[in-house]
Coordinates of C-alpha atoms in Angstrom, one line a residue:
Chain A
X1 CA -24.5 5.2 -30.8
X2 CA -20.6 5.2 -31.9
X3 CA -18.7 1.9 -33.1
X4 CA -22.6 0.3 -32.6
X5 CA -21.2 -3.0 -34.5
X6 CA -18.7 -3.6 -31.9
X7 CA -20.5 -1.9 -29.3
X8 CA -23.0 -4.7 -29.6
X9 CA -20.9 -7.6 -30.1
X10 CA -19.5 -6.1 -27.0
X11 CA -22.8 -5.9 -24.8
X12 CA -23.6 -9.4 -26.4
X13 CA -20.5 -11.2 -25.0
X14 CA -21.4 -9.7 -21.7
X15 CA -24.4 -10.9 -21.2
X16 CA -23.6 -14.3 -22.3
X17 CA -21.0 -14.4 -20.1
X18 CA -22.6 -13.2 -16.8
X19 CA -25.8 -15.0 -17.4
X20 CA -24.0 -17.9 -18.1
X21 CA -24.8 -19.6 -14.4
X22 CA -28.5 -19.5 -15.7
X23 CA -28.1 -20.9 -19.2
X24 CA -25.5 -23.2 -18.1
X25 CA -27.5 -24.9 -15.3
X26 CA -30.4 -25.0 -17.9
X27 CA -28.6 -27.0 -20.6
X28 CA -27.8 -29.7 -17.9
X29 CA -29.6 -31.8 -15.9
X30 CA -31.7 -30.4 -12.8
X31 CA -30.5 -31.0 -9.1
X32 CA -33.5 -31.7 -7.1
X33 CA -32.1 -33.7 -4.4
X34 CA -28.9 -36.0 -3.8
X35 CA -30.6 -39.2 -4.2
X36 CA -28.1 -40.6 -1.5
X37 CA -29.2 -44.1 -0.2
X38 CA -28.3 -44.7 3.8
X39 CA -26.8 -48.4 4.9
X40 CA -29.8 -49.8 6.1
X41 CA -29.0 -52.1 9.0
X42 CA -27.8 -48.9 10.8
X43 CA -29.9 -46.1 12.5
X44 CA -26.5 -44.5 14.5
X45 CA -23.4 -42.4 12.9
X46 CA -20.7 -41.3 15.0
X47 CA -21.5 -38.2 15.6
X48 CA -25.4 -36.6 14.7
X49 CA -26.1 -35.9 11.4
X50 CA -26.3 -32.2 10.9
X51 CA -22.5 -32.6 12.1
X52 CA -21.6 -35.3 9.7
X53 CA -23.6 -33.7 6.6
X54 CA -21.7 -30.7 6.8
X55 CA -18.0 -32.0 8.6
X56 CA -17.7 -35.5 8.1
X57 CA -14.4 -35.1 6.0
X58 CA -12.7 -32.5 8.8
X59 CA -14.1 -35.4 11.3
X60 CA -11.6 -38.2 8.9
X61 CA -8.7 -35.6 9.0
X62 CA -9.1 -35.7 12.4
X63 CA -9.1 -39.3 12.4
X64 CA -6.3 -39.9 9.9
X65 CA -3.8 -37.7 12.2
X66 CA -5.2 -39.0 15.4
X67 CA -4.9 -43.0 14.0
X68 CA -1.4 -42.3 12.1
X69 CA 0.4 -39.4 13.9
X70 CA -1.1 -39.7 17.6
X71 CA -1.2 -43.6 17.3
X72 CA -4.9 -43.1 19.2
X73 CA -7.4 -45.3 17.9
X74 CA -10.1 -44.3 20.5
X75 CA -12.3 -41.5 19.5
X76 CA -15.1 -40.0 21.9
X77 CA -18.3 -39.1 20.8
X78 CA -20.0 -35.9 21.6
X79 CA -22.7 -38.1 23.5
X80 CA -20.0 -40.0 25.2
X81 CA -20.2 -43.4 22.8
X82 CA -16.5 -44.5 22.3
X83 CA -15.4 -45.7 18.9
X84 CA -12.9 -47.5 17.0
X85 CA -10.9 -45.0 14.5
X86 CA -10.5 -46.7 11.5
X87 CA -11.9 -45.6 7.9
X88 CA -12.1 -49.5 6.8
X89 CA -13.5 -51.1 10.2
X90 CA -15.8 -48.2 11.3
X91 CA -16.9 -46.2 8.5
X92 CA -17.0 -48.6 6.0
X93 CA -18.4 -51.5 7.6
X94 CA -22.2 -49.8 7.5
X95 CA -21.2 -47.2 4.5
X96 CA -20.7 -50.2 2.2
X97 CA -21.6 -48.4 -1.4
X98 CA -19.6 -46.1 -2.1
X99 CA -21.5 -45.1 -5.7
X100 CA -24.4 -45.1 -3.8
X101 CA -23.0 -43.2 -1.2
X102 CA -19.9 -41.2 -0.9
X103 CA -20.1 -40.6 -4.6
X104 CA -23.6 -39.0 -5.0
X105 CA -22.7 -35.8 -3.5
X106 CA -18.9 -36.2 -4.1
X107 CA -19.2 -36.5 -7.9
X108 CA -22.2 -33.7 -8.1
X109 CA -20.4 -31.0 -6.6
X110 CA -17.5 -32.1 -7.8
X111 CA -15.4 -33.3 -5.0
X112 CA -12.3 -35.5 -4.8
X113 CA -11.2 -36.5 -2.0
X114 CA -7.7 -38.2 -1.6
X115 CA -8.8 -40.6 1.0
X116 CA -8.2 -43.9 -1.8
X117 CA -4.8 -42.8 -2.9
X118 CA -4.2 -44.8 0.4
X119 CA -7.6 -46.6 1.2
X120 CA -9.6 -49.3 -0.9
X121 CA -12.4 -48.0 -2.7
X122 CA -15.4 -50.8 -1.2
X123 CA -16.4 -52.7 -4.2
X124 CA -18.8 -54.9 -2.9
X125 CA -22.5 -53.2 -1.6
X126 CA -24.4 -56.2 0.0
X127 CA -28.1 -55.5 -0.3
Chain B
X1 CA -13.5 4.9 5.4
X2 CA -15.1 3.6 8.6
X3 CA -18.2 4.4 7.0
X4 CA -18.1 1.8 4.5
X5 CA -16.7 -0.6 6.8
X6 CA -19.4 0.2 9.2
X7 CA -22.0 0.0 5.8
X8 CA -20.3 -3.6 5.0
X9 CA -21.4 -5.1 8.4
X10 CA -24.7 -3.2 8.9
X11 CA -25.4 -5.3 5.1
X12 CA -23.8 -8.3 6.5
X13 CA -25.5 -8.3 9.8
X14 CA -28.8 -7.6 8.5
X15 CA -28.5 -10.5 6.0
X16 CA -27.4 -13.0 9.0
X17 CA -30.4 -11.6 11.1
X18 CA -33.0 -11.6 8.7
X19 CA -31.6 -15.3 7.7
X20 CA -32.3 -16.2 11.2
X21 CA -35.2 -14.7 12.0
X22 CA -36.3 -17.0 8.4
X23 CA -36.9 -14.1 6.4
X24 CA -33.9 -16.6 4.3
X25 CA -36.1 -16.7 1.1
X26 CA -36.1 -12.8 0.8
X27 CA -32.4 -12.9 0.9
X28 CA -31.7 -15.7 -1.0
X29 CA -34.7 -16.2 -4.0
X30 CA -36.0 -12.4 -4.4
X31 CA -32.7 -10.6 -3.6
X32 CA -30.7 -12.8 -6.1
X33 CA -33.1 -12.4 -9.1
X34 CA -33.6 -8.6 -8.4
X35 CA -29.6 -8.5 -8.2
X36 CA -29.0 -10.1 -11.9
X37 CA -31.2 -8.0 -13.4
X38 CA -30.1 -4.6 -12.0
X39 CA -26.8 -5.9 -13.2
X40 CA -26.8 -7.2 -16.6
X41 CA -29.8 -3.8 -17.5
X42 CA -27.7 -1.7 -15.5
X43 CA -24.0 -2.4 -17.2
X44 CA -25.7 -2.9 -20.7
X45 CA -27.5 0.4 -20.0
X46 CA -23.9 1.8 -19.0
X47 CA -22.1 1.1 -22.5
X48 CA -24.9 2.2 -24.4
X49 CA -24.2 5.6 -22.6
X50 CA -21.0 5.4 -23.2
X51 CA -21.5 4.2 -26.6
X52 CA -23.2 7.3 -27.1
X53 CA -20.2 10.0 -26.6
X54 CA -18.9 10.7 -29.8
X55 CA -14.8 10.2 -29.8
X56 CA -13.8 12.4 -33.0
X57 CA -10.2 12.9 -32.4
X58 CA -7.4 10.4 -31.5
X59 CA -6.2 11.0 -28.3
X60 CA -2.4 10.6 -27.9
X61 CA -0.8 9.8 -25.0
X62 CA 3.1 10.4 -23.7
X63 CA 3.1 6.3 -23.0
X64 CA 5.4 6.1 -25.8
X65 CA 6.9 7.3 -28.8
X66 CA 4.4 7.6 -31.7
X67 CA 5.3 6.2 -35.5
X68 CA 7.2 9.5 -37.0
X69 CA 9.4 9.5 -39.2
X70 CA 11.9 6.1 -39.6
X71 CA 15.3 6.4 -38.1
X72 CA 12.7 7.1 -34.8
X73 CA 12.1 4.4 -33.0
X74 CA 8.3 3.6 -32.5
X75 CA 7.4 2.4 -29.2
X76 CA 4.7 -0.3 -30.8
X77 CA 3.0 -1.5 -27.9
X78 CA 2.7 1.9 -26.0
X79 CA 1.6 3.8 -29.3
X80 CA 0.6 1.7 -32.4
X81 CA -0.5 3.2 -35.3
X82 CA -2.9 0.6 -36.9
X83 CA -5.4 -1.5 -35.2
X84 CA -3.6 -4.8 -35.1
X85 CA -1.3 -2.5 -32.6
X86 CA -4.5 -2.0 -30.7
X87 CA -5.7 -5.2 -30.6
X88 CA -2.0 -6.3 -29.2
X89 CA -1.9 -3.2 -26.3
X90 CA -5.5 -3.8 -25.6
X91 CA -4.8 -7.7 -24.8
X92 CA -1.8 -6.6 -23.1
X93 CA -4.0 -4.1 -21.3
X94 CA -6.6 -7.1 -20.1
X95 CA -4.8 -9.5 -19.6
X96 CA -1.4 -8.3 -18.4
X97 CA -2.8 -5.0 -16.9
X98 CA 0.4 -3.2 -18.8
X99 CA -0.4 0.3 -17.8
X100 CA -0.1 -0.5 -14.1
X101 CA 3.1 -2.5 -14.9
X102 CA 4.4 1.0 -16.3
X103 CA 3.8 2.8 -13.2
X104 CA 6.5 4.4 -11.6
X105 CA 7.1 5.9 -8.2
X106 CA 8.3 9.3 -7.9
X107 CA 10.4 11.1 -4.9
X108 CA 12.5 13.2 -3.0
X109 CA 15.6 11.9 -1.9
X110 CA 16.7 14.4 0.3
X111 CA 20.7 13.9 0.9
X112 CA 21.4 12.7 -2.4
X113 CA 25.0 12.2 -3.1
X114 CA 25.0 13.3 -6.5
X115 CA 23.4 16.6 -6.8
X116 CA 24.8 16.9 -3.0
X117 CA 21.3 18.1 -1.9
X118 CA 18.0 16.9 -2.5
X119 CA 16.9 15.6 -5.8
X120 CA 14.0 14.0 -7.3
X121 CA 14.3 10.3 -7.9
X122 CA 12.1 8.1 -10.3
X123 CA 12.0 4.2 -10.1
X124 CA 9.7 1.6 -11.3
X125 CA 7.1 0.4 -8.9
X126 CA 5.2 -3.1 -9.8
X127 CA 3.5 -3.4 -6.4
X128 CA 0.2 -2.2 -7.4
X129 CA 0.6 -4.4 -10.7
X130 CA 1.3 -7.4 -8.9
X131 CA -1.3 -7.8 -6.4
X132 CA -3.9 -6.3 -8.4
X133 CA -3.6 -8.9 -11.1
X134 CA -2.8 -11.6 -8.5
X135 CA -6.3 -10.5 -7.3
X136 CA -8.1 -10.0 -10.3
X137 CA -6.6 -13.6 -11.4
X138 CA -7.7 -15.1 -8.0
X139 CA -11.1 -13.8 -8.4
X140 CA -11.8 -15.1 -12.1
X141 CA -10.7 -18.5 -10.7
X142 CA -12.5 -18.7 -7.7
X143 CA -15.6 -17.3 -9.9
X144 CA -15.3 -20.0 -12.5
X145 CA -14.9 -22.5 -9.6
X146 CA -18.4 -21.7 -8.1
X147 CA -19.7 -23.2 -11.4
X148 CA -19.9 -26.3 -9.6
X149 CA -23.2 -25.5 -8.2
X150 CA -24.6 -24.4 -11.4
X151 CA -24.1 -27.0 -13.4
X152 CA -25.0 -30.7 -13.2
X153 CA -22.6 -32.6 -14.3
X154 CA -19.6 -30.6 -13.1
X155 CA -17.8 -30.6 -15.9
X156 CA -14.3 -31.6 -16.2
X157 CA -12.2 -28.5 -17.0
X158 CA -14.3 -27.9 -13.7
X159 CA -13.0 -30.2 -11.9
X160 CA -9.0 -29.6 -13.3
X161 CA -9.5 -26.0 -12.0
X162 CA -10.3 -27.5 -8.3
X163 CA -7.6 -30.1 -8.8
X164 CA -5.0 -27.7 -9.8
X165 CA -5.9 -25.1 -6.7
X166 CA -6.3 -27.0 -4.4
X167 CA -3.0 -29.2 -5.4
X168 CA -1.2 -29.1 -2.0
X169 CA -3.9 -31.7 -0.8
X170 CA -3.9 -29.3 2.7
X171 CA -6.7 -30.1 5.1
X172 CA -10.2 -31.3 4.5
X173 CA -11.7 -29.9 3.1
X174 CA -8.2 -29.0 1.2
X175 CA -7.1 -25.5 1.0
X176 CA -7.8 -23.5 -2.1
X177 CA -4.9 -20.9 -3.3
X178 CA -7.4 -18.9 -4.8
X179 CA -9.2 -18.2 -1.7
X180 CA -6.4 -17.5 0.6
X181 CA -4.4 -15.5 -2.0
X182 CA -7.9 -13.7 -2.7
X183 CA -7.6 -11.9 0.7
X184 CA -4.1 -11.4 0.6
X185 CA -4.4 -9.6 -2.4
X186 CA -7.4 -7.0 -1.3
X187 CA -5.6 -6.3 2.4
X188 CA -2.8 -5.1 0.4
X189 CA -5.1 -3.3 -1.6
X190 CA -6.6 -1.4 1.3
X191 CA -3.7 -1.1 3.1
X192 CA -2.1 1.2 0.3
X193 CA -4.9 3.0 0.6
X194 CA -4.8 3.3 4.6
X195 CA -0.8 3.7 4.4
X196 CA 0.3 5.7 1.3
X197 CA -0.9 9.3 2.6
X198 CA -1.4 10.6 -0.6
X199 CA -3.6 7.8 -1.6
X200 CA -5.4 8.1 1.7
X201 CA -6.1 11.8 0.9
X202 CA -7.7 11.1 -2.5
X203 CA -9.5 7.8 -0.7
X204 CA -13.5 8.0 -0.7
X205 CA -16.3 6.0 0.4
X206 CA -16.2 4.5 -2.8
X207 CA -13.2 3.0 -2.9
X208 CA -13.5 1.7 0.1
X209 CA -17.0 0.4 0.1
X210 CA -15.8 -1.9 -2.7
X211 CA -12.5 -3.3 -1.2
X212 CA -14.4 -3.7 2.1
X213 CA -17.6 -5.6 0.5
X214 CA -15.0 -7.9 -1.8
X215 CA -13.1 -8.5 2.1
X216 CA -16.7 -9.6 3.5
X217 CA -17.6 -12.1 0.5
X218 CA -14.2 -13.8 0.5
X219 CA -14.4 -13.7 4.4
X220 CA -17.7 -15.2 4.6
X221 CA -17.1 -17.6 1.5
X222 CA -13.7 -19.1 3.2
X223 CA -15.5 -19.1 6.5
X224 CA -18.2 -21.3 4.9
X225 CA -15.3 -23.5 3.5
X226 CA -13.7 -24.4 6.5
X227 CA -15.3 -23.2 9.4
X228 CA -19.1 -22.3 10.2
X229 CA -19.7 -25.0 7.2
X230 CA -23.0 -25.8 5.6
X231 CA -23.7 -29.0 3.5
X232 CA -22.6 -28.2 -0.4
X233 CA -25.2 -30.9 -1.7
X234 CA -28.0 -28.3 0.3
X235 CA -26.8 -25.7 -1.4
X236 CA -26.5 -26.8 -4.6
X237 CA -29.7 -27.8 -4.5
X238 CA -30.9 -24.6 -3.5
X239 CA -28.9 -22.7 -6.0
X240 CA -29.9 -24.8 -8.9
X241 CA -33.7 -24.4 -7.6
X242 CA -33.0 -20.7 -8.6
X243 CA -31.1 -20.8 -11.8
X244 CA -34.0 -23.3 -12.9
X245 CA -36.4 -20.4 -11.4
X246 CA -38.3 -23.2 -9.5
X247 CA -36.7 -22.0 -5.8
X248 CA -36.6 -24.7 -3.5
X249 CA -36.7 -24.2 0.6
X250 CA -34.2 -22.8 2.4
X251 CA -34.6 -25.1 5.5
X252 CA -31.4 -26.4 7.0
X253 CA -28.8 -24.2 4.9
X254 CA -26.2 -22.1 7.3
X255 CA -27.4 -18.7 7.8
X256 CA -24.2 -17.4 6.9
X257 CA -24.4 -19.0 3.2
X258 CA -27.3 -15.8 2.8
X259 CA -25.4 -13.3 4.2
X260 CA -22.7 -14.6 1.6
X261 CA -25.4 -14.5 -1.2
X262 CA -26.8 -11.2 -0.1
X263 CA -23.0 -9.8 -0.1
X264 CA -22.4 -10.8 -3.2
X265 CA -26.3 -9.8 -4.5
X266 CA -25.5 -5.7 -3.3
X267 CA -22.3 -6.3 -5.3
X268 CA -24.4 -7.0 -8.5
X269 CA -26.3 -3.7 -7.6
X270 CA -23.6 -1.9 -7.3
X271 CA -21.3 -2.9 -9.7
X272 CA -23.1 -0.4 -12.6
X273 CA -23.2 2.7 -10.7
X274 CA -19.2 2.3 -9.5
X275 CA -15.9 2.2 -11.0
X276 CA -16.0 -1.1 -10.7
X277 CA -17.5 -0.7 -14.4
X278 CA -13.7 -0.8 -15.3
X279 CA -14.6 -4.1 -16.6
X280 CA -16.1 -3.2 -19.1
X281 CA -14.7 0.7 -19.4
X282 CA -11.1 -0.9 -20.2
X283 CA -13.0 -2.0 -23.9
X284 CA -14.1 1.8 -24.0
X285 CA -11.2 3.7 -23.4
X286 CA -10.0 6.2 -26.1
X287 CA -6.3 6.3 -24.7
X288 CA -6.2 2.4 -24.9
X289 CA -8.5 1.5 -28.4
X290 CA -7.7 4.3 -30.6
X291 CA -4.5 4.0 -32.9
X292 CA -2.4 7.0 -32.6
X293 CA -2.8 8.0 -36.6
X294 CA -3.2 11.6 -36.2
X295 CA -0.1 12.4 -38.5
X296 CA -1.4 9.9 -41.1
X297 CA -4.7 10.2 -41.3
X298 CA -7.4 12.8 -41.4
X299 CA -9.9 13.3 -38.3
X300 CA -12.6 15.6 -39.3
X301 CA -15.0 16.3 -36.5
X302 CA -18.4 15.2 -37.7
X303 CA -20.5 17.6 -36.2
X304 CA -19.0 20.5 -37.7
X305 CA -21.2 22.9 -39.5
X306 CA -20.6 23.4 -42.8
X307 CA -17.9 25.3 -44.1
X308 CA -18.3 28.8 -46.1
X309 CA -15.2 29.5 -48.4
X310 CA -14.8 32.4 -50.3
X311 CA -11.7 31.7 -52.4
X312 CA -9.0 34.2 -53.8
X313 CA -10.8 33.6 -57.4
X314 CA -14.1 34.9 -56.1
X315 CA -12.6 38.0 -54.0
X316 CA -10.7 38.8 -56.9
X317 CA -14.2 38.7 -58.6
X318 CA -15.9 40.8 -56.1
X319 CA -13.5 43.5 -55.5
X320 CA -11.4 43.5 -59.0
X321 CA -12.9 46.7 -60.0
X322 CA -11.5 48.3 -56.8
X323 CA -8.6 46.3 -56.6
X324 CA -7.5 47.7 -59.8
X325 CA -8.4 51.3 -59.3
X326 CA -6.0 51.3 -56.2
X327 CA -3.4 49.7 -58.2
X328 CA -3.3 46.2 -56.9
X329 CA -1.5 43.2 -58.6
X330 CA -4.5 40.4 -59.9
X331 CA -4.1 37.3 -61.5
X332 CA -7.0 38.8 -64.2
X333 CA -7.0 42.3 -65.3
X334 CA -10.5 43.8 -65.2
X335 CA -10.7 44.3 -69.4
X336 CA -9.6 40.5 -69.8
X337 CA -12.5 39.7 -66.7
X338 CA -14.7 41.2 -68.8
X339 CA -14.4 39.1 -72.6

């Protein structure tokens, strides 16, 4: 082998790099499950919860430009069950803890979402 | 070219199917492990062939003007002479992609107006520069944004990245440049290949199998984004399940998050045996790493066998007799020779 000193260094850097997923995850903690804690007093969402797992936050654009653009503050269930748009009345009045809630999968997969530039964060989670 | 196209979907399609049919942990957990390893032993396996070619000689090339003599103007960047001039046209190489920004476009104008009659026109042409370092820019970003499901915390140069792409606050989930400008980038890429009919004479199946299997993982990764979605917390769990080689279930994750996975696993495979092993060819190229010294220093090919001289002093020593006898001049005459 040619230039082996630098060839090396070379195929070193390369395999740091591209295994770095694997060494990465490694040094950190593991990720087992989200360890999200659901309001108690409530068994129903809006919609089921397949749906608002994976599209809860197209669900609140929805909302935001229905409430704010369309003034409509009625929003129709897929099973029929009417309900009041708000993010502060609706969502948050079962979704009290927002650490204990939005924040377990936001802050793990690293998601920010803009919704309290506008809205209060809920401080208060009653047990 | 359909070929490949027709190749990218048969993969895709298969990997959809086979995640339905919940045949997911073949795709997902064996396919992925087998992937990484053809990769990293495969590339690694690459430069150490490579490695192996002996590169005697300095290769010039006409990219500029080489360091002569001084009123000449050196063209550094294009043709350094020492290996700090290397290092700075091999980052400009990587980084800036400088020998694409060079390119120029050559053609026949036919009614020129001043040679009254065709003539051959050169001019710069930066199209192929730009989108192919939009792309390859796009695709490091978007690369080092998928981090977020390896690591736990995310951390925060992690999280800047995201904030800074996805800065326009569009939609909700909001709208990552990277992504969209991703695919922008690769259509333009295959549609100089499909439009440029000289390109599209040289074209093979491998250069389109590449562009088209890069279309279907960005397809299927903005599709996951904001369309057919599948829960992020699922999949992180999944995906740090196998980078912690425990893997966990694959119930309840979108069908087409494995076809993404399995995309991007025949990617891996390929990668070593394609030129997509520019990446690491660009380190290994003589025209780009070697300083153009040849009028300076002396290249001596290492495998040459030894020489045999036979200087003047000895054929005079050989022959001097008969040299003499036929009258020819010599540094020693044969009665001095002989004391």
């Amino acid at each position: 082998m040619y230039n082996a000193k630098a060839v090396t260094i070379g195929i070193i850097i390369f395999v740091i790099l591209f295994t770095s997923p694997f060494w990465a995850s490694l040094l950190g903690k593991s990720y087992k499950e989200t360890g999200i804690s659901l309001p108690k007093n409530e068994k129903e969402c809006v919609e089921t919860t397949d749906f608002m797992r994976n599209k809860h936050m197209q669900l609140l654009n929805e909302w935001r430009d229905e409430a704010l653009r369309n003034e409509n503050r009625v929003y129709v269930a897929s099973n029929g069950k009417k309900w009041a748009i708000s993010l502060q009345n609706t969502c948050l009045k079962c979704h009290t803890d927002y650490k204990e809630f939005c924040d377990k999968c936001h802050v793990a997969n690293s998601v920010d979402p803009y919704c309290w530039t506008c809205h209060l964060i809920p401080q208060g989670s009653t047990k | 070219m359909l070929h490949s196209l027709l190749l990218v979907l048969l993969i895709g399609a298969i990997a959809w199917g086979g995640a339905t049919i919940g045949l997911a942990s073949l795709f997902g957990v064996v396919l992925p492990y087998v992937a990484v390893v053809v990769f990293v032993a495969g590339v690694v396996w690459r430069m150490v062939y490579w490695a192996k070619s002996p590169v005697p000689f300095r290769i010039p090339t006409t990219g500029g003007q080489e360091a002569s003599l001084d009123f000449i103007k050196q063209a550094k960047y294009d043709c350094p002479n020492t290996t700090w001039g290397v290092i700075q046209r091999m980052l400009l190489e990587v980084f800036c992609f400088r020998s694409l920004f060079r390119n120029t476009l050559g053609e026949v104008r036919v009614d020129d107006p001043v040679n009254k009659g065709p003539r051959t026109i050169y001019y710069s042409s930066k199209w192929l520069w730009f989108f192919a370092l939009m792309f390859h820019y796009c695709f490091l970003l978007v690369f080092l944004r998928h981090f977020r499901f390896f690591m736990e915390p995310v951390p925060s140069c992690i999280n800047f990245l995201e904030s800074l792409d996805g800065i326009m606050q569009i939609g909700s989930p909001r709208f990552f440049w990277t992504g969209g400008l991703l695919l922008v980038a690769l259509l333009f890429l295959l549609a100089r290949r499909l439009f440029n009919q000289r390109l599209r004479y040289i074209s093979l199946i491998n250069d389109y199998f590449p562009l088209f299997l890069l279309l279907a993982i960005v397809g299927t990764g903005i599709c996951l984004r904001y369309f057919d979605k599948t829960e992020i917390a699922q999949v992180k769990v999944f995906i740090m399940g196998l980078t912690h080689f425990s893997p966990v279930g694959t119930a309840g994750i979108n069908a087409l998050f494995f076809t993404h996975l399995t995309l991007v696993c025949v990617l891996l495979i390929y990668f070593p045996f394609s030129k997509l092993m520019h990446m690491p060819g660009v380190f290994f190229s003589p025209t780009r790493n070697l300083p153009n010294n040849s009028r300076a220093v002396r290249h001596v090919n290492p495998w040459n066998p030894p020489k045999q001289y036979f200087t003047y002093a000895e054929y005079e020593d050989t022959y001097r007799d008969a040299m003499a006898d036929a009258g020819l001049p010599l540094e020693k005459q044969p009665e001095k020779a002989a004391e």
